[in-house]
Coordinates of C-alpha atoms and ligand atoms in Angstrom, one line a residue:
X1344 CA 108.0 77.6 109.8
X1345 CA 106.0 80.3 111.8
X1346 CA 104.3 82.8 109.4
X1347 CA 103.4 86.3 110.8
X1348 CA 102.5 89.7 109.3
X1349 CA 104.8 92.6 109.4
X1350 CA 102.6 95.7 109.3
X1351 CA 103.9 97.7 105.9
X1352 CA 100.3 100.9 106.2
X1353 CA 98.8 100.7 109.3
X1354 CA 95.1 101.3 109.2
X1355 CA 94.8 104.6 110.1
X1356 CA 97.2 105.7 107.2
X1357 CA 94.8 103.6 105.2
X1358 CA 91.7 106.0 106.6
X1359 CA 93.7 108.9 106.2
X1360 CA 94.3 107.8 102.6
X1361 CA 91.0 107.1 101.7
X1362 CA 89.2 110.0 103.1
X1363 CA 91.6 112.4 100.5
X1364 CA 91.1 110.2 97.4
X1365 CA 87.2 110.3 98.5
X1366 CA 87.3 113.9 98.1
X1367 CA 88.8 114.3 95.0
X1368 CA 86.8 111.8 93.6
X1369 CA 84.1 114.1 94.9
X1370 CA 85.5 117.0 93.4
X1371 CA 86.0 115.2 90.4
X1372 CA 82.3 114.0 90.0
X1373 CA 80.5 117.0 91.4
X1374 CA 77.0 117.4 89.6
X1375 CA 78.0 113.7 87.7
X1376 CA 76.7 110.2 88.9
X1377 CA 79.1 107.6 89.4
X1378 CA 78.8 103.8 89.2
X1379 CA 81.1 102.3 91.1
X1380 CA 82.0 98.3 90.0
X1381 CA 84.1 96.9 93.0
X1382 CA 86.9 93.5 91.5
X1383 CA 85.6 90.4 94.2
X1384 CA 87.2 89.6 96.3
X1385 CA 90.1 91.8 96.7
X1386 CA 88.3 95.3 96.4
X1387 CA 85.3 94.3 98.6
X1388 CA 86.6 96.2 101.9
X1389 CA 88.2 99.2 99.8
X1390 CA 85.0 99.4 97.8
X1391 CA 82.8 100.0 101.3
X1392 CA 85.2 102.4 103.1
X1393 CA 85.9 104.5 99.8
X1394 CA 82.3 104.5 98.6
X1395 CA 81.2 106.0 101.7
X1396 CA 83.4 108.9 101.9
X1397 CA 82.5 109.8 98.4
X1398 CA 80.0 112.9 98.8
X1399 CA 77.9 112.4 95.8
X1400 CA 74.0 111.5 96.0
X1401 CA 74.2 109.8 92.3
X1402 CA 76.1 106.3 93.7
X1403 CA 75.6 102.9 92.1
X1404 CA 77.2 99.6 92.7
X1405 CA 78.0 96.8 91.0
X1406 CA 80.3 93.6 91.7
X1407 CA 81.6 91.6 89.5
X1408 CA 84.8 88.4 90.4
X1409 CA 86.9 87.7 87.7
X1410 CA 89.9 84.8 87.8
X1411 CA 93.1 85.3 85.8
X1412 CA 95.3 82.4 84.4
X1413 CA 98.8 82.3 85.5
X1414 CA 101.1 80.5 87.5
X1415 CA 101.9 81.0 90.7
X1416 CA 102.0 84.5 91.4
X1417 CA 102.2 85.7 88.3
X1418 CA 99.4 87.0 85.8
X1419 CA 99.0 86.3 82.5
X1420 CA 96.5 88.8 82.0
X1421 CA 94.1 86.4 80.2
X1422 CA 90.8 87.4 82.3
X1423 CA 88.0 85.2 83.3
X1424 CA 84.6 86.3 84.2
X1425 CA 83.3 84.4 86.9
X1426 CA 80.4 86.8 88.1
X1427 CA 79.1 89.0 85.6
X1428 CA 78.0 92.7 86.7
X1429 CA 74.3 92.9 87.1
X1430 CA 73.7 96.5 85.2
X1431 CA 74.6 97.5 82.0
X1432 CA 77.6 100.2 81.7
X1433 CA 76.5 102.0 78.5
X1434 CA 76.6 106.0 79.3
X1435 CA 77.4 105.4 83.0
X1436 CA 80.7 107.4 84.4
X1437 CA 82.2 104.0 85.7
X1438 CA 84.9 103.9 88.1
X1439 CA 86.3 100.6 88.9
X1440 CA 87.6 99.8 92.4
X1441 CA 90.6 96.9 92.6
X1442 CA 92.6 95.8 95.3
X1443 CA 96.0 96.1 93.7
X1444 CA 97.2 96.6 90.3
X1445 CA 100.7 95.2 89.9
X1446 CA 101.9 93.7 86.4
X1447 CA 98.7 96.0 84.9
X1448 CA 98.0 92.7 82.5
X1449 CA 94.3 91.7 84.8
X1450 CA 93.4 95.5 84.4
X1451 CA 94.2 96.3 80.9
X1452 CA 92.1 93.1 79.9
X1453 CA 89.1 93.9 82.0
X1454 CA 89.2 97.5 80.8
X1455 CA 89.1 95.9 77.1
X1456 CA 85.8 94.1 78.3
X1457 CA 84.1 97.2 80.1
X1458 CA 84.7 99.4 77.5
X1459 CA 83.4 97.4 74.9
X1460 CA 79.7 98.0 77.0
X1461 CA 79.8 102.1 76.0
X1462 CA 80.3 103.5 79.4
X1463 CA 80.4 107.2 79.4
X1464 CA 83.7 107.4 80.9
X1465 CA 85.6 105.0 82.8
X1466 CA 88.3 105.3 85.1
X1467 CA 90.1 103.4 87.5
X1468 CA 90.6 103.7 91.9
X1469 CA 93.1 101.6 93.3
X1470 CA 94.5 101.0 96.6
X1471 CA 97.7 99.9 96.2
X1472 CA 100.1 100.6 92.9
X1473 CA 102.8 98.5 92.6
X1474 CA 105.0 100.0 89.7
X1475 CA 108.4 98.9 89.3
X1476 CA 106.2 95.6 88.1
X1477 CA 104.3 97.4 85.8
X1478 CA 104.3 95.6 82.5
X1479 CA 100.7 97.4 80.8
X1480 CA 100.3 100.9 80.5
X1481 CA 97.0 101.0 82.4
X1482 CA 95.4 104.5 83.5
X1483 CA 94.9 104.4 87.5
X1484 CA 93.7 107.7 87.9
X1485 CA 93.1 107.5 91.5
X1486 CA 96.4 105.0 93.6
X1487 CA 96.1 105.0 97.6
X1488 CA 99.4 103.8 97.9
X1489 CA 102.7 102.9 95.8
X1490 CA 104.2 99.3 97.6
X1491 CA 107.5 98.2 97.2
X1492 CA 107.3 94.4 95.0
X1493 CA 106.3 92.5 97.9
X1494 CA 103.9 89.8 98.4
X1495 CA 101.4 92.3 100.1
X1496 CA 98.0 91.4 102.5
X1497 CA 95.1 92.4 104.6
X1498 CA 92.5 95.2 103.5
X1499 CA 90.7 92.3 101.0
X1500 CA 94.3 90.9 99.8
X1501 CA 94.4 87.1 100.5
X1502 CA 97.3 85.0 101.1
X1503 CA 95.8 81.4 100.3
X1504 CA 92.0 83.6 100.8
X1505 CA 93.3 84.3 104.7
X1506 CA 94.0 88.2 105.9
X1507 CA 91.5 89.6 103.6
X1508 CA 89.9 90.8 107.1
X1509 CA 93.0 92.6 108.5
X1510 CA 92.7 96.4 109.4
X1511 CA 95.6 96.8 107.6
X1512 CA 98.4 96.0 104.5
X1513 CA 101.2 93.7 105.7
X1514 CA 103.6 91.6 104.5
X1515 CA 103.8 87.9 104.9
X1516 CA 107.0 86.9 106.7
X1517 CA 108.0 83.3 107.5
X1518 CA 110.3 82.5 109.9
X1519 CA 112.4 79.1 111.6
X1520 CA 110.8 77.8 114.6
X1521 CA 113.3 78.1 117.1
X1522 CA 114.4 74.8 118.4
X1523 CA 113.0 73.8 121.8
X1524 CA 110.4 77.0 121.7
X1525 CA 107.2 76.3 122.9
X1526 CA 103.3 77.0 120.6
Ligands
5GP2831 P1 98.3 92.0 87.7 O1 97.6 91.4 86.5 O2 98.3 93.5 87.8 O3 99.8 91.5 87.7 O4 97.7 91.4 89.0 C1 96.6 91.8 89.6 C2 96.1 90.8 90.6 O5 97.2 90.0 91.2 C3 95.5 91.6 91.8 O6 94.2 91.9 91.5 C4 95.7 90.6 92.9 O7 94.6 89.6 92.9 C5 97.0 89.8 92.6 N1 98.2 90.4 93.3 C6 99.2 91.1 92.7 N2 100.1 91.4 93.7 C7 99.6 91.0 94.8 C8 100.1 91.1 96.2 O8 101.1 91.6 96.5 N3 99.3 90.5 97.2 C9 98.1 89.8 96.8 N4 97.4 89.3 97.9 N5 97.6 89.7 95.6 C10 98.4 90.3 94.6

């Protein structure tokens, strides 16, 4: 079987993308600090390009990894921390930064955590949305891009932890070898 990526948002439609969200999240937080609490590994290249963009003098970071129980490809929503955030959230205008929300079950439990810690306000920036999944009402305030229910990569989405470095979203394709092709 030869695997290969089939580009789905090419990396300048990813700039493009992020550069308007930025400014509205400017917009949004003019005057107002934000801390900004990237999901490992996933949201680690949207969290740079995004945070960057954002014209506000009042930016904090904070990382935290968490692992979610389920089978296969599918979440059961029960969240495990695996890498705390180092700073407190109490009275801080949090907005979290995730890779992808699809079933919504990972992000409605890690919104039950955070809010437990008193942040001021707390919303959410995602890159991609995929909701004809949905199963949670979660608020995503800020969605780069609605995908179709594909098994998406690249941009800090893994396949087996490989294409987290690609430029841009694709999907994973896998096709026969071809008898009697060579490589
Ligand atoms: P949810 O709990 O919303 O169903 O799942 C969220 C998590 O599942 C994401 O943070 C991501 O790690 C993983 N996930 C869901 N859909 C995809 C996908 O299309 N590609 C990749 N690489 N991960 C996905």
């Amino acid at each position: 079987m030869k695997e290969r990526v089939r580009t789905l948002i090419s990396e300048e439609e990813i700039d493009r993308r992020i550069r308007e969200v930025a400014a509205q999240i400017s917009e949004d937080y003019r005057g107002k600090p934000i801390h900004m609490i990237c999901i490992l590994k996933g949201g680690a290249m949207f969290m740079c390009e995004l945070s960057k963009r954002i014209q506000n003098d009042n930016i904090s970071l904070d990382f935290m990894s968490v692992s979610s129980y389920g089978s296969g490809m599918t979440s059961s929503g029960i969240v495990k921390i695996v890498k705390d955030l180092d700073d407190p959230l109490e009275g801080k205008n949090v907005l979290v930064v995730e890779d992808i929300v699809d079933t919504g079950h990972t992000l409605h439990h890690l919104l039950g955590i955070l809010n437990t810690r008193k942040p001021a306000s707390i919303e959410v920036c995602t890159l991609l949305n995929k909701p004809s999944r949905r199963e949670m009402d979660v608020p995503t305030k800020y969605a780069c891009f609605a995908v179709p229910d594909k098994f998406v990569v690249g941009y800090g989405l893994d396949y087996d932890q490989r294409y987290r470095n690609l430029p841009y979203i694709g999907v994973v394709e896998f096709e026969e070898d071809e008898e009697g092709s060579e490589g």
